[in-house]
Coordinates of C-alpha atoms in Angstrom, one line a residue:
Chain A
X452 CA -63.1 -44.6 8.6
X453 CA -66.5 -45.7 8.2
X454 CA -65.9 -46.6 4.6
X455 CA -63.8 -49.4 5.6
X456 CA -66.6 -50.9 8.7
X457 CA -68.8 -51.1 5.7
X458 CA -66.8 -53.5 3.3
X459 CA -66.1 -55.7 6.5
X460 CA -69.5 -55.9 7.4
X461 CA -70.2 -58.5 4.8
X462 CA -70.5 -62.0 5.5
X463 CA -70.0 -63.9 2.3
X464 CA -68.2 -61.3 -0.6
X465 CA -70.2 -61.7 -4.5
X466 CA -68.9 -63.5 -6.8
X467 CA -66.8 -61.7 -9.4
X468 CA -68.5 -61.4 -12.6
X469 CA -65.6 -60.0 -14.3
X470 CA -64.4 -63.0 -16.6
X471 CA -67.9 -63.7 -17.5
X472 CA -67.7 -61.1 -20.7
X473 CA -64.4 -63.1 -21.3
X474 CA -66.2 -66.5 -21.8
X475 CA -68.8 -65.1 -23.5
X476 CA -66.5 -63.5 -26.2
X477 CA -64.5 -66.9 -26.5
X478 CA -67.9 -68.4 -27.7
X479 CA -69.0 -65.4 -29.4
X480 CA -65.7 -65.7 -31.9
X481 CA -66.1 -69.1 -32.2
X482 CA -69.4 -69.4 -33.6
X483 CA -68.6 -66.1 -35.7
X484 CA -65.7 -68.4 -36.9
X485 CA -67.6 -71.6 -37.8
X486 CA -70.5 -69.2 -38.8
X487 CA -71.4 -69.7 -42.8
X488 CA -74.6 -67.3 -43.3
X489 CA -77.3 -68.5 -45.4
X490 CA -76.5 -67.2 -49.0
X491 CA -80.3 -67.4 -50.5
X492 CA -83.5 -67.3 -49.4
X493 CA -85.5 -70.3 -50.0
X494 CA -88.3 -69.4 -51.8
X495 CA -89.4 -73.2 -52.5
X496 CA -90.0 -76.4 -50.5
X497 CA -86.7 -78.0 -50.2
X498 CA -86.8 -81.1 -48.2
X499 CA -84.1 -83.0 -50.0
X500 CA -84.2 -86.9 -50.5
X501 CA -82.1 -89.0 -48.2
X502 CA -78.7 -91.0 -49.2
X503 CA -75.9 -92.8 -47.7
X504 CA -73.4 -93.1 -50.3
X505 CA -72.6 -89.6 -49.9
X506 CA -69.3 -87.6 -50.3
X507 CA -69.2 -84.1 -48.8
X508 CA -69.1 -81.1 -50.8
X509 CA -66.2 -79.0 -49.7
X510 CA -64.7 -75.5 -50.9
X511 CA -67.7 -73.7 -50.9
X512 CA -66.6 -71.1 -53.2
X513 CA -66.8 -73.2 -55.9
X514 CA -70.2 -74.3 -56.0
X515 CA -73.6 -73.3 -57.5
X516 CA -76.1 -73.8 -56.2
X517 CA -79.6 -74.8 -58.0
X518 CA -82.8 -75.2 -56.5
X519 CA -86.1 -76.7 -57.6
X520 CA -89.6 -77.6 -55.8
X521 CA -93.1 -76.1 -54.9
X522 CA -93.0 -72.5 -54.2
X523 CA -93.4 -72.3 -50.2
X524 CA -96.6 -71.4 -49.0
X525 CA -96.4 -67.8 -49.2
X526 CA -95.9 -67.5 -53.2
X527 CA -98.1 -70.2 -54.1
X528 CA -101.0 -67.8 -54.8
X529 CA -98.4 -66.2 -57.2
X530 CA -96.7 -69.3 -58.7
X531 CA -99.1 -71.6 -58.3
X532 CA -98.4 -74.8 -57.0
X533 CA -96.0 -77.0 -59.9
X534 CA -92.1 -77.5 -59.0
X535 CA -90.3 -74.9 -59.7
X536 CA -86.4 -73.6 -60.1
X537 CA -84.7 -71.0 -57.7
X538 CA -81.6 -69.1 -59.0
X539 CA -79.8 -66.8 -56.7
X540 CA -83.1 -65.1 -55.0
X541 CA -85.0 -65.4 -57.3
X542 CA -87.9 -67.8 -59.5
X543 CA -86.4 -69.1 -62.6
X544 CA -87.1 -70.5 -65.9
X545 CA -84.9 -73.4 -67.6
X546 CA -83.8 -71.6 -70.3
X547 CA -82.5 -69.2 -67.5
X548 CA -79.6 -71.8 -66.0
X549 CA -77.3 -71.6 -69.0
X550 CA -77.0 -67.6 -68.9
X551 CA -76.7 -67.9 -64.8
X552 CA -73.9 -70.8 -65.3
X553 CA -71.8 -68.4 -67.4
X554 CA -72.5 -65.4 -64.8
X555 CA -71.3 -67.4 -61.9
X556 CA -68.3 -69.2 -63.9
X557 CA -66.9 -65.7 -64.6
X558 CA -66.7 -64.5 -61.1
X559 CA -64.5 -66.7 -60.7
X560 CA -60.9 -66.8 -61.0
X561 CA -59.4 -68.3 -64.4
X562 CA -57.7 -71.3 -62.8
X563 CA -60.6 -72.3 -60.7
X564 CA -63.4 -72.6 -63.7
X565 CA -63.1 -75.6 -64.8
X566 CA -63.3 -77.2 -60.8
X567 CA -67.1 -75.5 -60.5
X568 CA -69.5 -78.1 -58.6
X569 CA -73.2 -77.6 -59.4
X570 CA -75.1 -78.4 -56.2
X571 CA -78.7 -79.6 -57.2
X572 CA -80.9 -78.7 -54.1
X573 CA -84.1 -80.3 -55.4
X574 CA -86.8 -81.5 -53.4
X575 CA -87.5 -85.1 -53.1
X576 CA -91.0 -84.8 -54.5
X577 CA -90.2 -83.1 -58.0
X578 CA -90.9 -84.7 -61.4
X579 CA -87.9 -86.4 -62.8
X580 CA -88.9 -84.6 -66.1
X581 CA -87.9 -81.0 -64.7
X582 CA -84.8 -82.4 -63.0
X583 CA -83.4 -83.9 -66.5
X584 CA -84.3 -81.0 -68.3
X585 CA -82.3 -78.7 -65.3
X586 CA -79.5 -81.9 -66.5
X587 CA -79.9 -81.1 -70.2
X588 CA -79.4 -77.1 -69.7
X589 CA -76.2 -78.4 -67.3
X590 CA -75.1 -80.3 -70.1
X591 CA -75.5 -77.8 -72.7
X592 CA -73.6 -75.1 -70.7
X593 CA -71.0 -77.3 -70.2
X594 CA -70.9 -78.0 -66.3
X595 CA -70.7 -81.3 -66.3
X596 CA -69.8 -81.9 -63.0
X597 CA -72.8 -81.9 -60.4
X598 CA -73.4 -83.4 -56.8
X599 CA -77.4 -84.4 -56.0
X600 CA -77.3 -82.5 -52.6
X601 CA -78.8 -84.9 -49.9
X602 CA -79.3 -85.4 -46.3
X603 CA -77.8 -88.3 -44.7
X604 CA -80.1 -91.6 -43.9
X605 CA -81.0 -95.1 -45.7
X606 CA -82.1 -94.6 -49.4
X607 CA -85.6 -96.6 -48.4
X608 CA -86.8 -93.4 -46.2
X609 CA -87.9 -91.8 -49.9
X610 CA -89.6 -94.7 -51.0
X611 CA -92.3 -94.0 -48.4
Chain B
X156 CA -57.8 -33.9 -5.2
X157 CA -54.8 -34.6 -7.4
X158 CA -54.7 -38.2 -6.6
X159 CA -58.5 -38.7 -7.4
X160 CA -59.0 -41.5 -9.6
X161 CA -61.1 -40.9 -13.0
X162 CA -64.4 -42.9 -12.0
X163 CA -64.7 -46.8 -13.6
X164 CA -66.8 -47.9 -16.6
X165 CA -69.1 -49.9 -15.6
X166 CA -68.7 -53.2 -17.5
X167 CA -71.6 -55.1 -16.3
X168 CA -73.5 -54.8 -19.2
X169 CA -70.8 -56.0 -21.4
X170 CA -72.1 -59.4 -20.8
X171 CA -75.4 -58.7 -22.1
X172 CA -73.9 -57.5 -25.4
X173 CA -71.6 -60.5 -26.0
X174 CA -75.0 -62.4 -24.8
X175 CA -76.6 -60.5 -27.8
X176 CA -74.3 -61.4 -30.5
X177 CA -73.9 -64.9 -29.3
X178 CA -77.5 -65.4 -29.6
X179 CA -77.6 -64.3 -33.0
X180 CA -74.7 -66.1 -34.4
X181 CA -75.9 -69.4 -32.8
X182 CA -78.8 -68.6 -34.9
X183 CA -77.5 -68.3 -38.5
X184 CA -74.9 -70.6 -37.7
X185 CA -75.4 -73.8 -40.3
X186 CA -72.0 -75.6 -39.7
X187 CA -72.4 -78.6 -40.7
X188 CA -71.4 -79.4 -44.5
X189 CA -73.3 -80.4 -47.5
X190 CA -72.9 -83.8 -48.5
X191 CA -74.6 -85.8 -51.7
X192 CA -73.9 -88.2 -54.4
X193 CA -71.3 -86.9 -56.7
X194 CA -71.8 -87.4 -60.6
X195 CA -70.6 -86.3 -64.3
X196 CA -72.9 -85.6 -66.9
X197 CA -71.8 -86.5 -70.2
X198 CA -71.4 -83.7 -73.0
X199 CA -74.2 -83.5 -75.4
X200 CA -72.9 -84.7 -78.7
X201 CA -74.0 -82.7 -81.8
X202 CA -74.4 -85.7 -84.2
X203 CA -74.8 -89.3 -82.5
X204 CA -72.3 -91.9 -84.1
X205 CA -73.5 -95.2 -83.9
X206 CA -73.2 -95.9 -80.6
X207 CA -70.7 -99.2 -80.5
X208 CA -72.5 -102.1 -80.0
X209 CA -73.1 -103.6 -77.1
X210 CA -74.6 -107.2 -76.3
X211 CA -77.8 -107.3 -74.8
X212 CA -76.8 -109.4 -71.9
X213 CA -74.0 -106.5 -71.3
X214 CA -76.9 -104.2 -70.1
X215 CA -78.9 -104.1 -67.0
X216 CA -82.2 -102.2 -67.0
X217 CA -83.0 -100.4 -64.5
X218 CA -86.7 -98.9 -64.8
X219 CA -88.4 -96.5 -62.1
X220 CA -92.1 -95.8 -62.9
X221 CA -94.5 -93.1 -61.8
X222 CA -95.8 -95.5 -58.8
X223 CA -92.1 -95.4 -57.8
X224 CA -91.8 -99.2 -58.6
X225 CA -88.9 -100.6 -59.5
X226 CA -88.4 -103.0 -62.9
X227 CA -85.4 -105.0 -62.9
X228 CA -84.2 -106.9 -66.4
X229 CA -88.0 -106.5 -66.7
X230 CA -89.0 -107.8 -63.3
X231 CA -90.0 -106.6 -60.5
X232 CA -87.7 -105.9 -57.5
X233 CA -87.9 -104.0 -53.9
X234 CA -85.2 -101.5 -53.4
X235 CA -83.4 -103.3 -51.1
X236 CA -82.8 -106.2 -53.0
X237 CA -81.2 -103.8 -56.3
X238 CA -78.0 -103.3 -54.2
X239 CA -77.0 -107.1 -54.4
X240 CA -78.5 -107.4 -57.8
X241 CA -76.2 -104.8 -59.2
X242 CA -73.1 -106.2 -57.6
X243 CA -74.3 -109.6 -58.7
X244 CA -74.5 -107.9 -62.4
X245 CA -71.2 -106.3 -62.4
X246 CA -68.8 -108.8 -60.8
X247 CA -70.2 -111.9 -62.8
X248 CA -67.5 -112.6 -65.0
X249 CA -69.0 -114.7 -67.5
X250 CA -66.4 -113.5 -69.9
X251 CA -62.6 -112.7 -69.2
X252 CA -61.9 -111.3 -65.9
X253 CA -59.3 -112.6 -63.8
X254 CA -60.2 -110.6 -60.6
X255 CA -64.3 -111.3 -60.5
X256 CA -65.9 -113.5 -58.3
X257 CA -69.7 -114.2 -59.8
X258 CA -71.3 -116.7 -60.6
X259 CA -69.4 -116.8 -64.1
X260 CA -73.2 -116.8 -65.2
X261 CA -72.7 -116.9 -69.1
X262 CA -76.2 -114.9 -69.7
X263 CA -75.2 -111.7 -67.8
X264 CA -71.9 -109.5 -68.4
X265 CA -68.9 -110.6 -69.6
X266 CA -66.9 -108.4 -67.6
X267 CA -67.0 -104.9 -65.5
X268 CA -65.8 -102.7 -68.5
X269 CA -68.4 -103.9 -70.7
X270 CA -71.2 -104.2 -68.2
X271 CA -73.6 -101.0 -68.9
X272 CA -76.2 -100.1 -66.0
X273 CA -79.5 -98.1 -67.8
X274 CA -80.9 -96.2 -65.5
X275 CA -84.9 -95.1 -67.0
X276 CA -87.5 -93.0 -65.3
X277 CA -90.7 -91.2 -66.2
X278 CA -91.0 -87.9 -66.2
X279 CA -93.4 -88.0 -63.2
X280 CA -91.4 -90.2 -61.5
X281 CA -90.5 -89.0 -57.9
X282 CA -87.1 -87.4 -57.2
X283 CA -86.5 -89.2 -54.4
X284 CA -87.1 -92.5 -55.9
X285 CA -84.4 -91.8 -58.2
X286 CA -81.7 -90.8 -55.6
X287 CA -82.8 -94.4 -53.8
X288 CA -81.9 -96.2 -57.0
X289 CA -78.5 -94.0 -57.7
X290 CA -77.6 -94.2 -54.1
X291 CA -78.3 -97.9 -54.7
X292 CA -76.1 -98.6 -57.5
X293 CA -73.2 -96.1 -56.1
X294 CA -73.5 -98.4 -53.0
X295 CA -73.0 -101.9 -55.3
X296 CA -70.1 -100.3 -57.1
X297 CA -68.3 -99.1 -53.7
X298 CA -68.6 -102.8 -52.6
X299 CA -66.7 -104.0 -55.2
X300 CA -63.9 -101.4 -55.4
X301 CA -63.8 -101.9 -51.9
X302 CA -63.4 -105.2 -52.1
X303 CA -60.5 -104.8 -54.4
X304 CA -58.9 -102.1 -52.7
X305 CA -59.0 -104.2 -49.8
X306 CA -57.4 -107.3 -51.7
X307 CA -55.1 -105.4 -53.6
X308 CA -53.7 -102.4 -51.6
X309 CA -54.8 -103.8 -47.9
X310 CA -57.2 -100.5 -47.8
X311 CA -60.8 -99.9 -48.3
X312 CA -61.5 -97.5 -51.6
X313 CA -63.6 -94.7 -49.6
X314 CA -60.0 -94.5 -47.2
X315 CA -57.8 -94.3 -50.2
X316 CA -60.1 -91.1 -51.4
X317 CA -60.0 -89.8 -48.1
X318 CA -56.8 -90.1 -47.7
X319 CA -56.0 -88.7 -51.3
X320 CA -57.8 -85.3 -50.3
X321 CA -56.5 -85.6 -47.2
X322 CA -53.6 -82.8 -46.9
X323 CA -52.2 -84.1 -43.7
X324 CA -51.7 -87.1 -45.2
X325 CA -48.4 -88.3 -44.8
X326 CA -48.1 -91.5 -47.5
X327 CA -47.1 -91.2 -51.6
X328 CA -50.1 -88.9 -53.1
X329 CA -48.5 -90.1 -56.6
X330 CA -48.7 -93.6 -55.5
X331 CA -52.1 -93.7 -54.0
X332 CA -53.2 -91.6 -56.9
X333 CA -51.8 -94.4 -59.6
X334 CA -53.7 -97.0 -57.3
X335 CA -57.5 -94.9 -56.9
X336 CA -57.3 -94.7 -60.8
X337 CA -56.3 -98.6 -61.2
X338 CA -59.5 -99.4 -59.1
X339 CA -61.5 -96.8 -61.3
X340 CA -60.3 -98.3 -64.3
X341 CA -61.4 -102.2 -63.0
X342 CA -65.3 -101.2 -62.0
X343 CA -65.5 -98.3 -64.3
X344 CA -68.7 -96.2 -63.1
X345 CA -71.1 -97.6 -65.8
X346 CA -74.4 -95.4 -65.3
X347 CA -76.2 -94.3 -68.6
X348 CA -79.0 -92.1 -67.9
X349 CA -82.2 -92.3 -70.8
X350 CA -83.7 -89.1 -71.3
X351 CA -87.4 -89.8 -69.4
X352 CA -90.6 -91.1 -71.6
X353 CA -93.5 -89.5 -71.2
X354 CA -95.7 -92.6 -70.5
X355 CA -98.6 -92.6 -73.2

């Protein structure tokens, strides 16, 4: 019987942990749900200018994404120190976007080509020159329609 | 000894793993979506017809230079000022447009179809000086196809696109589609982009 003195013995009983694991898992699935991983590494600056007139850029499967500034810190002792283009994972020329359009056009579905979004992630310090020639290769492989990626705030912020 | 109950699993550490994968989703979690300034390049045409011509006073110059400074119809101008400028531009009227309210100024554009905005830059000019002045002039032509909208249809432009990519949207899609294309076709978005000069 002394099993039973013991439990009684207490004066205040613990708090049951139990559902803890259960709220834990409720946040744990929703995060996983809202969750969209990181597709590339950034391999250049990308602090991207600021805009207000902005329209958001939904169904993320169909867009491609290009990205162009100074090499981050780490690679500037191999790439130097000019704005450059990042396809994919990788350092890029311009004469590389074309070939890289028509790769990422067909693994897509047929139906859903023509509705491809380029995303131009460009930092707010590039040249205009390399930005109208990434246009110019845009144009010539036919993917006309692009959105200037931005973050939200008043246009005067890049002026500075 | 029948009746002995198998031992319980200890699930007091099943916290710390939910803990664990929390943590790490919270981490890579981005959630929030990109947003930017839409835009359609135009298709490179093999052999350039004579482009139709347009008057002078149809065309409004925008210039950006290396300095980031801003040349308006050759003068200068502070970004905050273009926004105004651009609507004053467009919605002058000086030729036949029932529907604009300028100043009817016969030196600037005849109408919103004809009026042309020239957007120029330098090579070295700054990227984000560029996305000031487009952000700029897509700002000045949401004014006035808001303001239309509004007059028109009793709703602001920027709702009726909402609203057209809306799928809960419970209104005529063919309808509102008819009228976001009505308002495209009276402020038609204008924006010819020169290939940059290399500044000798």
């Amino acid at each position: 019987m002394s099993k039973f003195k013991k439990k009684k013995s207490g004066d205040l009983p613990a708090i049951s942990t139990a559902s803890l694991p259960d709220i834990v898992f409720m946040l744990l699935f929703f995060f996983m749900v809202a969750t969209v991983m990181r597709q590339n590494t950034l391999m250049v600056e990308n602090r991207l200018p600021f805009a207000d007139q902005t329209e958001k850029l939904e169904k993320k499967d169909l867009v491609m994404y290009i990205y162009a500034g100074k090499p981050s810190e780490r690679y500037q002792k191999q790439f130097g120190k000019e704005a450059r283009i990042q396809l994919n994972d990788k350092f890029a020329d311009v004469n590389d976007i074309q070939q890289f359009i028509i790769e990422e056009r067909e693994s897509k579905r047929e139906e859903l080509q023509g509705l491809l979004t380029t995303s131009l992630k460009i930092d707010a310090e590039t040249g205009m020159g390399l930005v109208s020639d990434i246009k110019y290769e845009l144009r010539k492989a036919e993917a006309y329609r692009v959105n200037y990626t931005t973050k939200n705030g008043e246009a005067i912020k890049n002026m500075q | 000894m029948a009746k002995r109950s198998a031992p319980e699993v200890n699930a007091g550490s099943m916290a710390d793993i939910a803990f664990l994968l929390l943590i790490f989703f919270l981490v890579t979690t981005t959630i929030e979506t990109d947003t930017g300034i839409n835009s359609k390049l135009p298709p490179i045409e093999e052999q350039p017809e004579d482009p139709p011509p347009r008057k002078e006073k149809n065309i409004f110059i925008v210039l950006i230079n290396q300095n980031e400074e801003l040349l308006v119809e050759d003068e200068r101008m502070e970004l905050k000022d273009l926004r105004q400028a651009a609507i004053d531009f467009l919605d002058n009227g000086g030729g036949d447009c029932n529907y604009c309210q300028g100043a009817k100024d016969p030196a600037s554009s005849d109408n919103p179809l004809k009026a042309v905005i020239s957007l120029q830059n330098d090579r070295e000019t700054e990227y984000g000086a560029y996305i000031a002045v487009q952000n700029e002039l897509v700002a000045a032509f949401n004014y006035l196809r808001n303001r239309e909208a509004n007059r028109l249809f009793g709703k602001s432009f920027i709702q009726m696109e909402k609203d057209f990519n809306d799928s809960q949207y419970r209104g005529n899609k063919e309808k509102l589609e008819e009228q976001i294309k009505q308002i495209r076709e009276m402020f038609p978005l204008n924006l010819s982009e020169a290939e940059p000069k290399e500044r000798e």
